[in-house]
mmCIF file of C-alpha atoms and ligand atoms in Angstrom:
data_model
loop_
_atom_site.group_PDB
_atom_site.id
_atom_site.type_symbol
_atom_site.label_atom_id
_atom_site.label_comp_id
_atom_site.label_asym_id
_atom_site.label_seq_id
_atom_site.Cartn_x
_atom_site.Cartn_y
_atom_site.Cartn_z
ATOM 1 C CA MET K 1 -3.331 -24.823 2.020
ATOM 2 C CA LYS K 2 -5.128 -21.800 3.356
ATOM 3 C CA ASN K 3 -5.244 -18.538 1.426
ATOM 4 C CA ILE K 4 -4.236 -15.730 3.724
ATOM 5 C CA ILE K 5 -3.874 -12.205 2.390
ATOM 6 C CA LEU K 6 -1.946 -9.479 4.169
ATOM 7 C CA THR K 7 -0.895 -6.010 3.153
ATOM 8 C CA GLY K 8 -0.443 -2.588 4.671
ATOM 9 C CA ASP K 9 0.409 1.075 4.410
ATOM 10 C CA ARG K 10 2.497 3.475 6.445
ATOM 11 C CA PRO K 11 0.334 6.138 8.069
ATOM 12 C CA THR K 12 2.530 9.085 7.102
ATOM 13 C CA GLY K 13 -0.261 10.994 5.374
ATOM 14 C CA LYS K 14 -3.661 10.698 3.797
ATOM 15 C CA LEU K 15 -3.805 8.147 1.001
ATOM 16 C CA HIS K 16 -3.660 9.379 -2.597
ATOM 17 C CA ILE K 17 -4.945 7.974 -5.859
ATOM 18 C CA GLY K 18 -1.553 6.356 -6.493
ATOM 19 C CA HIS K 19 -2.266 4.157 -3.453
ATOM 20 C CA TYR K 20 -5.653 3.394 -4.939
ATOM 21 C CA VAL K 21 -4.571 2.158 -8.376
ATOM 22 C CA GLY K 22 -1.273 0.771 -7.104
ATOM 23 C CA SER K 23 -2.703 -1.466 -4.420
ATOM 24 C CA ILE K 24 -6.111 -0.728 -2.920
ATOM 25 C CA LYS K 25 -8.021 -1.396 -6.147
ATOM 26 C CA ASN K 26 -6.428 -4.832 -6.162
ATOM 27 C CA ARG K 27 -7.435 -5.376 -2.502
ATOM 28 C CA LEU K 28 -11.042 -4.491 -3.293
ATOM 29 C CA LYS K 29 -11.031 -6.965 -6.159
ATOM 30 C CA LEU K 30 -9.661 -9.703 -3.891
ATOM 31 C CA GLN K 31 -12.189 -8.794 -1.198
ATOM 32 C CA ASN K 32 -15.074 -9.001 -3.629
ATOM 33 C CA GLU K 33 -13.923 -12.265 -5.176
ATOM 34 C CA GLY K 34 -13.918 -13.674 -1.644
ATOM 35 C CA ASN K 35 -11.466 -16.422 -2.515
ATOM 36 C CA TYR K 36 -9.555 -16.412 0.785
ATOM 37 C CA ASP K 37 -9.680 -17.716 4.331
ATOM 38 C CA GLU K 38 -8.371 -14.604 6.081
ATOM 39 C CA PHE K 39 -7.597 -11.069 4.920
ATOM 40 C CA PHE K 40 -5.603 -8.540 6.948
ATOM 41 C CA ILE K 41 -4.778 -4.915 6.256
ATOM 42 C CA MET K 42 -2.212 -3.409 8.564
ATOM 43 C CA ILE K 43 -1.630 0.228 9.344
ATOM 44 C CA ALA K 44 2.164 0.125 9.611
ATOM 45 C CA ASP K 45 2.731 2.760 12.293
ATOM 46 C CA ALA K 46 5.811 1.037 13.737
ATOM 47 C CA GLN K 47 7.420 0.977 10.304
ATOM 48 C CA ALA K 48 6.462 4.629 9.776
ATOM 49 C CA LEU K 49 8.245 5.482 13.029
ATOM 50 C CA THR K 50 11.508 4.021 11.729
ATOM 51 C CA ASP K 51 12.116 7.272 9.882
ATOM 52 C CA ASN K 52 9.809 9.515 11.885
ATOM 53 C CA ALA K 53 11.043 8.863 15.393
ATOM 54 C CA ASP K 54 10.935 12.589 16.149
ATOM 55 C CA ASN K 55 7.396 13.043 14.874
ATOM 56 C CA PRO K 56 5.080 10.552 16.563
ATOM 57 C CA LYS K 57 2.211 13.052 16.435
ATOM 58 C CA LYS K 58 2.118 12.881 12.631
ATOM 59 C CA ILE K 59 1.889 9.086 12.677
ATOM 60 C CA ARG K 60 -0.806 9.076 15.344
ATOM 61 C CA GLU K 61 -2.930 11.623 13.495
ATOM 62 C CA ASN K 62 -2.818 9.654 10.296
ATOM 63 C CA ILE K 63 -4.008 6.355 11.771
ATOM 64 C CA LEU K 64 -7.631 7.428 11.634
ATOM 65 C CA ASN K 65 -7.118 9.209 8.291
ATOM 66 C CA VAL K 66 -5.844 6.034 6.672
ATOM 67 C CA ALA K 67 -8.544 3.887 8.281
ATOM 68 C CA ILE K 68 -11.225 6.284 7.008
ATOM 69 C CA ASP K 69 -9.624 6.212 3.555
ATOM 70 C CA TYR K 70 -9.870 2.403 3.521
ATOM 71 C CA LEU K 71 -13.452 2.277 4.723
ATOM 72 C CA SER K 72 -14.593 5.037 2.372
ATOM 73 C CA LEU K 73 -13.132 3.161 -0.586
ATOM 74 C CA GLY K 74 -15.170 0.105 0.321
ATOM 75 C CA ILE K 75 -12.832 -2.026 2.419
ATOM 76 C CA ASP K 76 -15.366 -4.003 4.436
ATOM 77 C CA PRO K 77 -14.425 -4.668 8.067
ATOM 78 C CA ARG K 78 -16.731 -7.694 8.106
ATOM 79 C CA LYS K 79 -14.507 -9.288 5.470
ATOM 80 C CA ILE K 80 -11.104 -7.826 6.313
ATOM 81 C CA HIS K 81 -9.361 -7.357 9.644
ATOM 82 C CA ILE K 82 -7.874 -3.867 9.790
ATOM 83 C CA PHE K 83 -5.263 -3.544 12.539
ATOM 84 C CA ILE K 84 -2.482 -1.333 13.864
ATOM 85 C CA GLN K 85 1.032 -2.779 13.701
ATOM 86 C CA SER K 86 2.357 -1.423 17.018
ATOM 87 C CA GLN K 87 -0.495 -3.060 18.922
ATOM 88 C CA VAL K 88 0.659 -6.525 17.897
ATOM 89 C CA SER K 89 3.709 -6.997 20.089
ATOM 90 C CA ALA K 90 4.513 -10.456 18.694
ATOM 91 C CA LEU K 91 5.705 -8.691 15.529
ATOM 92 C CA THR K 92 8.645 -7.022 17.275
ATOM 93 C CA GLU K 93 9.615 -10.286 18.937
ATOM 94 C CA LEU K 94 9.613 -12.128 15.631
ATOM 95 C CA THR K 95 11.691 -9.330 14.087
ATOM 96 C CA PHE K 96 14.391 -9.820 16.717
ATOM 97 C CA TYR K 97 14.718 -13.537 15.993
ATOM 98 C CA TYR K 98 14.571 -13.133 12.197
ATOM 99 C CA ALA K 99 17.369 -10.537 12.399
ATOM 100 C CA ASN K 100 19.756 -13.394 13.167
ATOM 101 C CA LEU K 101 19.038 -14.850 9.736
ATOM 102 C CA VAL K 102 19.884 -11.746 7.691
ATOM 103 C CA THR K 103 23.275 -10.216 6.947
ATOM 104 C CA VAL K 104 24.114 -6.516 6.875
ATOM 105 C CA SER K 105 25.302 -6.800 3.272
ATOM 106 C CA ARG K 106 22.001 -8.393 2.277
ATOM 107 C CA LEU K 107 20.116 -5.436 3.745
ATOM 108 C CA GLN K 108 22.447 -3.007 2.005
ATOM 109 C CA ARG K 109 21.501 -4.492 -1.345
ATOM 110 C CA ASN K 110 17.759 -3.810 -0.937
ATOM 111 C CA PRO K 111 17.024 -1.395 -3.824
ATOM 112 C CA THR K 112 13.926 0.170 -2.251
ATOM 113 C CA VAL K 113 15.683 0.880 1.036
ATOM 114 C CA LYS K 114 18.692 2.204 -0.894
ATOM 115 C CA GLN K 115 16.510 4.630 -2.786
ATOM 116 C CA GLU K 116 14.690 5.709 0.365
ATOM 117 C CA ILE K 117 17.982 6.372 2.129
ATOM 118 C CA LYS K 118 19.032 8.596 -0.764
ATOM 119 C CA MET K 119 15.709 10.439 -0.813
ATOM 120 C CA ARG K 120 15.853 11.089 2.912
ATOM 121 C CA ASP K 121 19.419 12.347 2.787
ATOM 122 C CA PHE K 122 20.401 10.040 5.632
ATOM 123 C CA ALA K 123 24.038 9.760 4.480
ATOM 124 C CA ASN K 124 25.822 8.447 7.571
ATOM 125 C CA SER K 125 22.937 8.786 9.972
ATOM 126 C CA ILE K 126 20.667 5.938 8.900
ATOM 127 C CA PRO K 127 18.554 4.822 11.870
ATOM 128 C CA VAL K 128 19.142 1.117 12.547
ATOM 129 C CA GLY K 129 15.396 0.567 12.762
ATOM 130 C CA PHE K 130 14.921 2.039 9.310
ATOM 131 C CA PHE K 131 17.756 0.032 7.815
ATOM 132 C CA THR K 132 16.270 -3.176 9.176
ATOM 133 C CA TYR K 133 12.608 -2.538 8.393
ATOM 134 C CA PRO K 134 12.592 -5.247 5.689
ATOM 135 C CA ILE K 135 13.096 -7.745 8.527
ATOM 136 C CA SER K 136 10.181 -6.322 10.444
ATOM 137 C CA GLN K 137 8.107 -6.504 7.278
ATOM 138 C CA ALA K 138 8.950 -10.205 7.047
ATOM 139 C CA ALA K 139 7.556 -10.520 10.569
ATOM 140 C CA ASP K 140 4.361 -8.703 9.532
ATOM 141 C CA ILE K 141 3.808 -11.138 6.696
ATOM 142 C CA THR K 142 4.855 -14.412 8.332
ATOM 143 C CA ALA K 143 3.100 -13.758 11.648
ATOM 144 C CA PHE K 144 -0.158 -14.302 9.807
ATOM 145 C CA LYS K 145 1.170 -17.069 7.539
ATOM 146 C CA ALA K 146 0.161 -14.863 4.634
ATOM 147 C CA ASN K 147 0.747 -16.419 1.224
ATOM 148 C CA ILE K 148 -0.693 -13.557 -0.835
ATOM 149 C CA VAL K 149 0.627 -10.007 -0.456
ATOM 150 C CA PRO K 150 -0.968 -7.413 -2.766
ATOM 151 C CA VAL K 151 1.522 -4.552 -3.112
ATOM 152 C CA GLY K 152 3.102 -2.105 -5.522
ATOM 153 C CA VAL K 153 6.336 -2.948 -7.370
ATOM 154 C CA ASP K 154 8.468 -0.984 -4.899
ATOM 155 C CA GLN K 155 7.607 -3.629 -2.297
ATOM 156 C CA LEU K 156 8.982 -6.578 -4.277
ATOM 157 C CA PRO K 157 12.387 -6.456 -2.527
ATOM 158 C CA MET K 158 10.590 -6.850 0.839
ATOM 159 C CA ILE K 159 8.759 -9.931 -0.389
ATOM 160 C CA GLU K 160 12.053 -11.359 -1.673
ATOM 161 C CA GLN K 161 13.649 -10.710 1.706
ATOM 162 C CA THR K 162 10.719 -12.383 3.433
ATOM 163 C CA LYS K 163 11.022 -15.467 1.242
ATOM 164 C CA GLU K 164 14.704 -15.760 2.117
ATOM 165 C CA ILE K 165 13.992 -15.478 5.829
ATOM 166 C CA VAL K 166 11.272 -18.115 5.583
ATOM 167 C CA LYS K 167 13.599 -20.469 3.724
ATOM 168 C CA SER K 168 16.434 -20.020 6.235
ATOM 169 C CA PHE K 169 14.109 -20.353 9.192
ATOM 170 C CA ASN K 170 12.466 -23.525 7.911
ATOM 171 C CA ARG K 171 15.817 -25.034 6.969
ATOM 172 C CA ILE K 172 17.384 -24.398 10.369
ATOM 173 C CA TYR K 173 14.424 -24.873 12.705
ATOM 174 C CA GLY K 174 12.058 -27.083 10.701
ATOM 175 C CA ASP K 175 9.016 -26.308 8.594
ATOM 176 C CA THR K 176 7.178 -23.530 10.414
ATOM 177 C CA LEU K 177 6.701 -20.433 8.253
ATOM 178 C CA VAL K 178 4.893 -19.887 4.940
ATOM 179 C CA GLU K 179 6.524 -18.327 1.861
ATOM 180 C CA PRO K 180 4.535 -15.391 0.506
ATOM 181 C CA ASN K 181 3.951 -14.244 -3.060
ATOM 182 C CA ALA K 182 3.340 -10.675 -4.153
ATOM 183 C CA THR K 183 0.353 -9.815 -6.339
ATOM 184 C CA LEU K 184 1.014 -6.757 -8.448
ATOM 185 C CA PRO K 185 -1.395 -4.551 -10.369
ATOM 186 C CA THR K 186 -1.611 -5.769 -13.970
ATOM 187 C CA ASN K 187 -1.800 -2.299 -15.493
ATOM 188 C CA GLU K 188 1.655 -0.793 -16.181
ATOM 189 C CA ALA K 189 0.638 2.834 -15.516
ATOM 190 C CA SER K 190 -0.971 1.832 -12.211
ATOM 191 C CA MET K 191 2.283 0.554 -10.806
ATOM 192 C CA ARG K 192 3.997 3.899 -10.663
ATOM 193 C CA LEU K 193 1.556 6.734 -10.953
ATOM 194 C CA PRO K 194 3.515 9.996 -11.236
ATOM 195 C CA GLY K 195 2.655 13.226 -9.436
ATOM 196 C CA ILE K 196 0.531 15.811 -11.223
ATOM 197 C CA ASP K 197 3.732 17.709 -12.098
ATOM 198 C CA GLY K 198 5.097 14.682 -13.955
ATOM 199 C CA ASN K 199 7.572 13.936 -11.161
ATOM 200 C CA ALA K 200 7.999 10.168 -10.857
ATOM 201 C CA LYS K 201 7.030 10.116 -7.194
ATOM 202 C CA MET K 202 3.810 11.408 -5.660
ATOM 203 C CA SER K 203 4.834 13.002 -2.453
ATOM 204 C CA LYS K 204 3.178 15.109 0.149
ATOM 205 C CA SER K 205 6.262 17.277 0.566
ATOM 206 C CA ILE K 206 6.396 18.110 -3.156
ATOM 207 C CA GLY K 207 2.640 18.841 -3.089
ATOM 208 C CA ASN K 208 1.919 16.910 -6.286
ATOM 209 C CA CYS K 209 -0.633 14.367 -4.997
ATOM 210 C CA ILE K 210 -4.312 13.934 -5.653
ATOM 211 C CA TYR K 211 -5.789 12.698 -2.387
ATOM 212 C CA LEU K 212 -8.707 10.333 -2.080
ATOM 213 C CA SER K 213 -10.223 12.959 0.196
ATOM 214 C CA ASP K 214 -9.875 15.887 -2.248
ATOM 215 C CA SER K 215 -13.054 17.873 -2.878
ATOM 216 C CA GLU K 216 -14.431 18.278 -6.384
ATOM 217 C CA ASP K 217 -12.885 21.756 -6.616
ATOM 218 C CA GLU K 218 -9.480 20.570 -5.411
ATOM 219 C CA LEU K 219 -9.576 17.707 -7.874
ATOM 220 C CA LYS K 220 -10.490 20.033 -10.748
ATOM 221 C CA GLU K 221 -7.769 22.512 -9.866
ATOM 222 C CA LYS K 222 -5.144 19.740 -9.717
ATOM 223 C CA VAL K 223 -6.159 18.020 -12.944
ATOM 224 C CA PHE K 224 -6.252 21.363 -14.744
ATOM 225 C CA ARG K 225 -2.699 22.204 -13.768
ATOM 226 C CA MET K 226 -1.364 18.782 -14.663
ATOM 227 C CA TYR K 227 1.834 18.516 -16.652
ATOM 228 C CA THR K 228 1.108 17.567 -20.276
ATOM 229 C CA ASP K 229 3.273 18.000 -23.365
ATOM 230 C CA PRO K 230 5.354 21.187 -23.380
ATOM 231 C CA LEU K 231 5.631 21.017 -27.193
ATOM 232 C CA HIS K 232 1.863 20.980 -27.619
ATOM 233 C CA ILE K 233 1.272 24.719 -27.689
ATOM 234 C CA LYS K 234 -1.472 25.259 -30.224
ATOM 235 C CA VAL K 235 -4.439 22.910 -30.488
ATOM 236 C CA GLU K 236 -3.395 21.971 -34.047
ATOM 237 C CA ASP K 237 0.116 20.938 -32.925
ATOM 238 C CA LYS K 238 0.901 17.255 -32.875
ATOM 239 C CA GLY K 239 0.733 16.025 -29.273
ATOM 240 C CA HIS K 240 3.012 13.585 -27.460
ATOM 241 C CA ILE K 241 1.728 10.803 -25.269
ATOM 242 C CA ILE K 242 4.909 9.591 -23.638
ATOM 243 C CA GLY K 243 5.759 11.524 -20.508
ATOM 244 C CA ASN K 244 2.380 13.262 -20.733
ATOM 245 C CA THR K 245 0.928 12.928 -17.247
ATOM 246 C CA VAL K 246 -2.695 13.192 -18.357
ATOM 247 C CA PHE K 247 -2.239 10.173 -20.610
ATOM 248 C CA THR K 248 -0.394 8.229 -17.927
ATOM 249 C CA TYR K 249 -3.395 8.834 -15.649
ATOM 250 C CA LEU K 250 -5.802 7.880 -18.429
ATOM 251 C CA ASP K 251 -3.828 4.657 -18.901
ATOM 252 C CA ALA K 252 -4.330 3.924 -15.210
ATOM 253 C CA PHE K 253 -7.962 5.007 -14.757
ATOM 254 C CA CYS K 254 -9.771 5.084 -18.092
ATOM 255 C CA GLU K 255 -12.086 2.305 -19.253
ATOM 256 C CA ASP K 256 -13.892 2.049 -22.582
ATOM 257 C CA SER K 257 -17.221 2.724 -20.883
ATOM 258 C CA HIS K 258 -16.011 6.218 -19.895
ATOM 259 C CA PHE K 259 -16.015 7.273 -23.536
ATOM 260 C CA SER K 260 -19.733 6.882 -24.159
ATOM 261 C CA LYS K 261 -20.398 8.878 -20.999
ATOM 262 C CA TYR K 262 -17.827 11.666 -21.240
ATOM 263 C CA TYR K 263 -16.191 11.640 -24.663
ATOM 264 C CA PRO K 264 -18.513 10.069 -27.266
ATOM 265 C CA GLU K 265 -16.359 11.210 -30.218
ATOM 266 C CA PHE K 266 -14.098 8.239 -29.450
ATOM 267 C CA ASN K 267 -14.638 4.602 -28.529
ATOM 268 C CA ASN K 268 -11.502 3.895 -26.591
ATOM 269 C CA LEU K 269 -8.205 5.283 -25.362
ATOM 270 C CA ASP K 270 -6.245 4.086 -28.402
ATOM 271 C CA GLU K 271 -8.453 6.161 -30.675
ATOM 272 C CA LEU K 272 -8.059 9.236 -28.489
ATOM 273 C CA LYS K 273 -4.280 8.793 -28.340
ATOM 274 C CA GLU K 274 -4.110 8.460 -32.087
ATOM 275 C CA ALA K 275 -6.097 11.662 -32.611
ATOM 276 C CA TYR K 276 -4.074 13.591 -30.010
ATOM 277 C CA GLN K 277 -0.851 12.629 -31.740
ATOM 278 C CA GLN K 278 -2.244 13.791 -35.105
ATOM 279 C CA GLY K 279 -2.981 17.232 -33.642
ATOM 280 C CA GLY K 280 -6.276 19.039 -33.170
ATOM 281 C CA ILE K 281 -7.126 18.069 -29.606
ATOM 282 C CA GLY K 282 -6.543 20.665 -26.915
ATOM 283 C CA ASP K 283 -5.105 19.746 -23.516
ATOM 284 C CA MET K 284 -8.151 21.252 -21.817
ATOM 285 C CA LYS K 285 -10.324 18.668 -23.530
ATOM 286 C CA ILE K 286 -8.325 15.699 -22.266
ATOM 287 C CA LYS K 287 -8.055 17.227 -18.804
ATOM 288 C CA LYS K 288 -11.827 17.611 -18.594
ATOM 289 C CA PHE K 289 -12.181 13.987 -19.622
ATOM 290 C CA LEU K 290 -9.743 12.848 -16.938
ATOM 291 C CA PHE K 291 -11.449 15.042 -14.355
ATOM 292 C CA ASN K 292 -14.808 13.388 -15.104
ATOM 293 C CA ILE K 293 -13.316 9.922 -14.739
ATOM 294 C CA LEU K 294 -11.598 10.695 -11.452
ATOM 295 C CA ASN K 295 -14.572 12.554 -10.079
ATOM 296 C CA GLU K 296 -16.839 9.600 -10.822
ATOM 297 C CA LEU K 297 -14.441 7.459 -8.793
ATOM 298 C CA LEU K 298 -14.121 9.870 -5.862
ATOM 299 C CA GLU K 299 -17.700 11.089 -5.557
ATOM 300 C CA PRO K 300 -19.059 8.021 -3.702
ATOM 301 C CA VAL K 301 -15.856 7.926 -1.616
ATOM 302 C CA ARG K 302 -16.567 11.473 -0.403
ATOM 303 C CA GLU K 303 -20.062 10.462 0.663
ATOM 304 C CA LYS K 304 -18.844 7.491 2.656
ATOM 305 C CA ARG K 305 -16.072 9.597 4.200
ATOM 306 C CA LYS K 306 -18.675 11.989 5.571
ATOM 307 C CA TYR K 307 -20.394 9.078 7.244
ATOM 308 C CA TYR K 308 -17.222 7.770 8.927
ATOM 309 C CA GLU K 309 -16.075 11.240 9.950
ATOM 310 C CA ASN K 310 -19.359 11.571 11.799
ATOM 311 C CA ASN K 311 -19.018 8.086 13.305
ATOM 312 C CA LEU K 312 -15.421 8.019 14.490
ATOM 313 C CA GLU K 313 -16.270 5.663 17.317
ATOM 314 C CA GLU K 314 -17.220 3.035 14.767
ATOM 315 C CA VAL K 315 -13.816 3.434 13.067
ATOM 316 C CA TYR K 316 -12.087 3.255 16.450
ATOM 317 C CA ASN K 317 -13.872 0.017 17.339
ATOM 318 C CA ILE K 318 -13.031 -1.551 13.984
ATOM 319 C CA LEU K 319 -9.328 -0.854 14.611
ATOM 320 C CA LYS K 320 -9.477 -2.045 18.194
ATOM 321 C CA GLU K 321 -11.200 -5.312 17.373
ATOM 322 C CA GLY K 322 -8.987 -5.866 14.339
ATOM 323 C CA SER K 323 -5.858 -5.328 16.427
ATOM 324 C CA MET K 324 -6.996 -7.695 19.167
ATOM 325 C CA TYR K 325 -7.744 -10.388 16.637
ATOM 326 C CA ALA K 326 -4.408 -9.835 14.852
ATOM 327 C CA GLN K 327 -2.603 -10.073 18.198
ATOM 328 C CA SER K 328 -4.133 -13.460 18.894
ATOM 329 C CA CYS K 329 -3.152 -14.788 15.440
ATOM 330 C CA ALA K 330 0.412 -13.460 15.684
ATOM 331 C CA ASN K 331 0.797 -14.859 19.204
ATOM 332 C CA GLU K 332 -0.029 -18.282 17.875
ATOM 333 C CA THR K 333 2.727 -18.051 15.240
ATOM 334 C CA LEU K 334 5.175 -16.668 17.805
ATOM 335 C CA ARG K 335 4.471 -19.697 19.940
ATOM 336 C CA GLU K 336 5.261 -22.022 17.027
ATOM 337 C CA VAL K 337 8.400 -20.046 16.225
ATOM 338 C CA LYS K 338 9.653 -20.246 19.810
ATOM 339 C CA LYS K 339 8.922 -23.926 19.909
ATOM 340 C CA ALA K 340 10.851 -24.502 16.667
ATOM 341 C CA MET K 341 13.747 -22.402 18.028
ATOM 342 C CA LYS K 342 13.761 -24.361 21.264
ATOM 343 C CA ILE K 343 13.037 -21.313 23.406
ATOM 344 C CA ASP K 344 9.654 -22.560 24.534
ATOM 345 C CA TYR K 345 10.940 -23.256 28.068
ATOM 346 C CA PHE K 346 7.770 -22.597 30.011
ATOM 347 C CA PHE K 347 5.219 -23.931 27.521
ATOM 348 C CA GLU K 348 3.947 -27.115 29.082
ATOM 349 C CA ASP K 349 7.043 -27.142 31.354
ATOM 350 C CA ASN K 350 9.191 -28.031 28.329
ATOM 351 C CA LEU K 351 12.538 -27.063 29.845
ATOM 352 C CA LEU K 352 11.919 -29.247 32.863
ATOM 353 C CA ASN K 353 10.649 -32.103 30.731
ATOM 354 C CA ASP K 354 14.070 -32.322 28.994
ATOM 355 C CA TYR K 355 15.381 -33.803 32.219
ATOM 356 C CA LYS K 356 12.582 -36.243 32.895
HETATM 357 N N1 LIG F 1 6.285 -1.092 3.361
HETATM 358 C C1 LIG F 1 4.883 -0.865 3.086
HETATM 359 C C2 LIG F 1 4.733 0.548 2.534
HETATM 360 O O1 LIG F 1 5.635 1.339 2.641
HETATM 361 C C3 LIG F 1 4.010 -1.034 4.309
HETATM 362 C C4 LIG F 1 4.076 -2.421 4.907
HETATM 363 C C5 LIG F 1 4.545 -2.738 6.136
HETATM 364 C C6 LIG F 1 3.625 -3.634 4.317
HETATM 365 N N2 LIG F 1 4.435 -4.051 6.370
HETATM 366 C C7 LIG F 1 3.875 -4.646 5.285
HETATM 367 C C8 LIG F 1 3.078 -3.970 3.084
HETATM 368 C C9 LIG F 1 3.590 -5.994 5.014
HETATM 369 C C10 LIG F 1 2.787 -5.319 2.828
HETATM 370 C C11 LIG F 1 3.052 -6.319 3.786
HETATM 371 O O2 LIG F 1 3.701 0.882 2.007
#
């Protein structure tokens, strides 16, 4: 069996470091291991429009932002096809046929969609397109016969839904589609990185994100106002780790090698945690440490970003070529799907041939 990897992001804003540890770091690892036949990353503009129908400008503007974020982080367009969802029309066709295999009550049970509906205050005005986006996501994945989908935990319900659609489709119409599996980050803190204010969700509207494109000064300012432990007032006070955003970030980003470079008093994070809990370590000290770690990560990204910002045509061509290639792959699957569903009337004169 072929190994085909597919994943994507909604272009509703610039990407933040939660995207990085939650998914993109994993993609880079997979890219560098090279153990795959095809690798696709999709900019999910059509999905983003399902709850931004009145703001197409925002989605359009962020297409290049997200593409530049990918490329600056080291996603290599010679190894990965980057494409734009709306330019692959086969995906909407597949969505329409898959919708017949899913019930309304099944969609209502999707915990991620449920939570999003609550967060967006949709109440009784849920757009149908938004409500059904898990079906369109199944189309995104199956159109490429992807078997590996690197995502964050919030996307697990979509992968489950996709598996169910694949099973139903193959049962009714014969073996055609491939069941995908999610690959999650292995590090607990990476799965749900909180905002700098300790809020569980990093969100542009709350203003609690650290962006991959933040300058050194912006990064410093954000790390220095991070939520820590409200009971840790004097340096000598015993500190708490749980619910302390700086430590959650250290759990996600810190490696032993960072200590010799930036904090030689300790050998590893366990030692630092132990000492912090005993008292005697100021919050400024741990914030400086975190700043150094994050800045080391973002510094080369800033350099590459400058290059792509000055060579937008190159980014544009990567997206255009990626989208054309994706279209040809998805068309091939659509053809197989239509054949399996017996709606392949004009392929090789099939409808006429029934009567011969
Ligand atoms: N739902 C994903 C997100 O919000 C984006 C997405 C769309 C996606 N289609 C996908 C992810 C297919 C993985 C596979 O980030």
